Amino acid sequence: MVGKYGIVHRGILLNTGESVAVKIIHKSDLTEKDLNSLKRECRIMYELRNHPHIISLKDFCQDSANFYIVEELAEGGELFDALSRRTSYSEREAQNLVRTLLYTLRYCHEKGVVHRDLKPENILLKNSDDYLDIKIADFGFATHVRNMIRMECRRMGINH
């Protein structure tokens, strides 16, 4: 899979046999600002790594040409896509899913972390059989906050 800054491959951790996602990011493609964002993202993911509903950072390493971010693999794909394929979805299932999502966001906020890019594409399923085992991913815009943040959102020329 090709992302904004690199390519994602499936890999296997040699010491455990666990399947993982490996993001390969070419150093030459990064500006200084991009590099700072990448480091911040990895620090935040490391801090949140033990939560069961946040994609965990397994490793971060580099060579002369690339950075390698090794993350938990969410084989179920995007939640939105999985729900779109279903013919029915009960109110109870929706309640449980939203509850899980809100508890996970509360955990982030208690740690002083704001995701800032929560959207259907960034909510993944650990596997395709369990619609409650969600994983929040992509902490590229996340930041630490000490006080309330306030920012203007603009999309397609509309101010909110």
JSON list of N, CA and C in Angstrom, two decimals, residues 8-23 55-59 69-75 126:
[
{"chain": "A", "resi": 8, "resn": "VAL", "atom": "N", "xyz": [3.78, 0.84, 2.53]},
{"chain": "A", "resi": 8, "resn": "VAL", "atom": "CA", "xyz": [3.54, -0.04, 3.66]},
{"chain": "A", "resi": 8, "resn": "VAL", "atom": "C", "xyz": [3.60, -1.48, 3.15]},
{"chain": "A", "resi": 9, "resn": "HIS", "atom": "N", "xyz": [4.40, -2.28, 3.83]},
{"chain": "A", "resi": 9, "resn": "HIS", "atom": "CA", "xyz": [4.54, -3.69, 3.50]},
{"chain": "A", "resi": 9, "resn": "HIS", "atom": "C", "xyz": [4.12, -4.53, 4.70]},
{"chain": "A", "resi": 10, "resn": "ARG", "atom": "N", "xyz": [3.72, -5.75, 4.43]},
{"chain": "A", "resi": 10, "resn": "ARG", "atom": "CA", "xyz": [3.47, -6.71, 5.49]},
{"chain": "A", "resi": 10, "resn": "ARG", "atom": "C", "xyz": [4.80, -7.37, 5.82]},
{"chain": "A", "resi": 11, "resn": "GLY", "atom": "N", "xyz": [5.07, -7.55, 7.10]},
{"chain": "A", "resi": 11, "resn": "GLY", "atom": "CA", "xyz": [6.31, -8.19, 7.53]},
{"chain": "A", "resi": 11, "resn": "GLY", "atom": "C", "xyz": [6.04, -9.14, 8.67]},
{"chain": "A", "resi": 12, "resn": "ILE", "atom": "N", "xyz": [7.10, -9.78, 9.12]},
{"chain": "A", "resi": 12, "resn": "ILE", "atom": "CA", "xyz": [7.01, -10.71, 10.24]},
{"chain": "A", "resi": 12, "resn": "ILE", "atom": "C", "xyz": [8.15, -10.40, 11.20]},
{"chain": "A", "resi": 13, "resn": "LEU", "atom": "N", "xyz": [7.82, -10.24, 12.49]},
{"chain": "A", "resi": 13, "resn": "LEU", "atom": "CA", "xyz": [8.85, -10.04, 13.50]},
{"chain": "A", "resi": 13, "resn": "LEU", "atom": "C", "xyz": [9.56, -11.38, 13.70]},
{"chain": "A", "resi": 14, "resn": "LEU", "atom": "N", "xyz": [10.85, -11.38, 13.52]},
{"chain": "A", "resi": 14, "resn": "LEU", "atom": "CA", "xyz": [11.59, -12.64, 13.58]},
{"chain": "A", "resi": 14, "resn": "LEU", "atom": "C", "xyz": [11.59, -13.25, 14.98]},
{"chain": "A", "resi": 15, "resn": "ASN", "atom": "N", "xyz": [11.60, -12.41, 16.01]},
{"chain": "A", "resi": 15, "resn": "ASN", "atom": "CA", "xyz": [11.68, -12.95, 17.38]},
{"chain": "A", "resi": 15, "resn": "ASN", "atom": "C", "xyz": [10.36, -13.53, 17.88]},
{"chain": "A", "resi": 16, "resn": "THR", "atom": "N", "xyz": [9.21, -13.12, 17.27]},
{"chain": "A", "resi": 16, "resn": "THR", "atom": "CA", "xyz": [7.91, -13.60, 17.75]},
{"chain": "A", "resi": 16, "resn": "THR", "atom": "C", "xyz": [7.08, -14.30, 16.68]},
{"chain": "A", "resi": 17, "resn": "GLY", "atom": "N", "xyz": [7.39, -14.06, 15.42]},
{"chain": "A", "resi": 17, "resn": "GLY", "atom": "CA", "xyz": [6.59, -14.61, 14.32]},
{"chain": "A", "resi": 17, "resn": "GLY", "atom": "C", "xyz": [5.32, -13.81, 14.05]},
{"chain": "A", "resi": 18, "resn": "GLU", "atom": "N", "xyz": [5.15, -12.69, 14.75]},
{"chain": "A", "resi": 18, "resn": "GLU", "atom": "CA", "xyz": [3.96, -11.86, 14.61]},
{"chain": "A", "resi": 18, "resn": "GLU", "atom": "C", "xyz": [3.97, -11.12, 13.27]},
{"chain": "A", "resi": 19, "resn": "SER", "atom": "N", "xyz": [2.82, -11.11, 12.59]},
{"chain": "A", "resi": 19, "resn": "SER", "atom": "CA", "xyz": [2.67, -10.32, 11.37]},
{"chain": "A", "resi": 19, "resn": "SER", "atom": "C", "xyz": [2.53, -8.84, 11.75]},
{"chain": "A", "resi": 20, "resn": "VAL", "atom": "N", "xyz": [3.21, -7.98, 11.01]},
{"chain": "A", "resi": 20, "resn": "VAL", "atom": "CA", "xyz": [3.22, -6.55, 11.29]},
{"chain": "A", "resi": 20, "resn": "VAL", "atom": "C", "xyz": [3.12, -5.76, 9.99]},
{"chain": "A", "resi": 21, "resn": "ALA", "atom": "N", "xyz": [2.83, -4.48, 10.13]},
{"chain": "A", "resi": 21, "resn": "ALA", "atom": "CA", "xyz": [2.88, -3.54, 9.01]},
{"chain": "A", "resi": 21, "resn": "ALA", "atom": "C", "xyz": [4.19, -2.77, 9.12]},
{"chain": "A", "resi": 22, "resn": "VAL", "atom": "N", "xyz": [4.90, -2.64, 8.02]},
{"chain": "A", "resi": 22, "resn": "VAL", "atom": "CA", "xyz": [6.17, -1.92, 8.01]},
{"chain": "A", "resi": 22, "resn": "VAL", "atom": "C", "xyz": [6.05, -0.76, 7.04]},
{"chain": "A", "resi": 23, "resn": "LYS", "atom": "N", "xyz": [6.08, 0.47, 7.58]},
{"chain": "A", "resi": 23, "resn": "LYS", "atom": "CA", "xyz": [6.07, 1.66, 6.74]},
{"chain": "A", "resi": 23, "resn": "LYS", "atom": "C", "xyz": [7.51, 2.01, 6.42]},
{"chain": "A", "resi": 55, "resn": "ILE", "atom": "N", "xyz": [-3.36, 1.36, 17.43]},
{"chain": "A", "resi": 55, "resn": "ILE", "atom": "CA", "xyz": [-2.32, 0.65, 16.70]},
{"chain": "A", "resi": 55, "resn": "ILE", "atom": "C", "xyz": [-1.01, 0.83, 17.46]},
{"chain": "A", "resi": 56, "resn": "SER", "atom": "N", "xyz": [-0.37, -0.27, 17.81]},
{"chain": "A", "resi": 56, "resn": "SER", "atom": "CA", "xyz": [0.85, -0.16, 18.62]},
{"chain": "A", "resi": 56, "resn": "SER", "atom": "C", "xyz": [2.09, -0.07, 17.74]},
{"chain": "A", "resi": 57, "resn": "LEU", "atom": "N", "xyz": [2.99, 0.76, 18.20]},
{"chain": "A", "resi": 57, "resn": "LEU", "atom": "CA", "xyz": [4.29, 0.90, 17.57]},
{"chain": "A", "resi": 57, "resn": "LEU", "atom": "C", "xyz": [5.18, -0.22, 18.10]},
{"chain": "A", "resi": 58, "resn": "LYS", "atom": "N", "xyz": [5.69, -1.04, 17.21]},
{"chain": "A", "resi": 58, "resn": "LYS", "atom": "CA", "xyz": [6.55, -2.16, 17.60]},
{"chain": "A", "resi": 58, "resn": "LYS", "atom": "C", "xyz": [8.02, -1.78, 17.56]},
{"chain": "A", "resi": 59, "resn": "ASP", "atom": "N", "xyz": [8.40, -0.98, 16.56]},
{"chain": "A", "resi": 59, "resn": "ASP", "atom": "CA", "xyz": [9.80, -0.60, 16.42]},
{"chain": "A", "resi": 59, "resn": "ASP", "atom": "C", "xyz": [9.91, 0.59, 15.47]},
{"chain": "A", "resi": 69, "resn": "ILE", "atom": "N", "xyz": [9.00, 2.19, 10.14]},
{"chain": "A", "resi": 69, "resn": "ILE", "atom": "CA", "xyz": [8.09, 2.20, 11.28]},
{"chain": "A", "resi": 69, "resn": "ILE", "atom": "C", "xyz": [7.37, 0.85, 11.27]},
{"chain": "A", "resi": 70, "resn": "VAL", "atom": "N", "xyz": [7.57, 0.08, 12.33]},
{"chain": "A", "resi": 70, "resn": "VAL", "atom": "CA", "xyz": [6.97, -1.24, 12.44]},
{"chain": "A", "resi": 70, "resn": "VAL", "atom": "C", "xyz": [5.79, -1.13, 13.40]},
{"chain": "A", "resi": 71, "resn": "GLU", "atom": "N", "xyz": [4.60, -1.43, 12.88]},
{"chain": "A", "resi": 71, "resn": "GLU", "atom": "CA", "xyz": [3.37, -1.28, 13.65]},
{"chain": "A", "resi": 71, "resn": "GLU", "atom": "C", "xyz": [2.58, -2.58, 13.66]},
{"chain": "A", "resi": 72, "resn": "GLU", "atom": "N", "xyz": [1.67, -2.63, 14.62]},
{"chain": "A", "resi": 72, "resn": "GLU", "atom": "CA", "xyz": [0.70, -3.71, 14.68]},
{"chain": "A", "resi": 72, "resn": "GLU", "atom": "C", "xyz": [-0.07, -3.75, 13.36]},
{"chain": "A", "resi": 73, "resn": "LEU", "atom": "N", "xyz": [-0.34, -4.95, 12.88]},
{"chain": "A", "resi": 73, "resn": "LEU", "atom": "CA", "xyz": [-1.09, -5.12, 11.64]},
{"chain": "A", "resi": 73, "resn": "LEU", "atom": "C", "xyz": [-2.58, -5.24, 11.93]},
{"chain": "A", "resi": 74, "resn": "ALA", "atom": "N", "xyz": [-3.37, -4.42, 11.27]},
{"chain": "A", "resi": 74, "resn": "ALA", "atom": "CA", "xyz": [-4.84, -4.49, 11.38]},
{"chain": "A", "resi": 74, "resn": "ALA", "atom": "C", "xyz": [-5.35, -5.13, 10.10]},
{"chain": "A", "resi": 75, "resn": "GLU", "atom": "N", "xyz": [-5.54, -6.42, 10.13]},
{"chain": "A", "resi": 75, "resn": "GLU", "atom": "CA", "xyz": [-5.89, -7.17, 8.93]},
{"chain": "A", "resi": 75, "resn": "GLU", "atom": "C", "xyz": [-7.32, -6.97, 8.47]},
{"chain": "A", "resi": 126, "resn": "LYS", "atom": "N", "xyz": [-8.94, -4.92, 13.80]},
{"chain": "A", "resi": 126, "resn": "LYS", "atom": "CA", "xyz": [-7.84, -5.87, 14.02]},
{"chain": "A", "resi": 126, "resn": "LYS", "atom": "C", "xyz": [-8.00, -7.07, 13.09]}
]
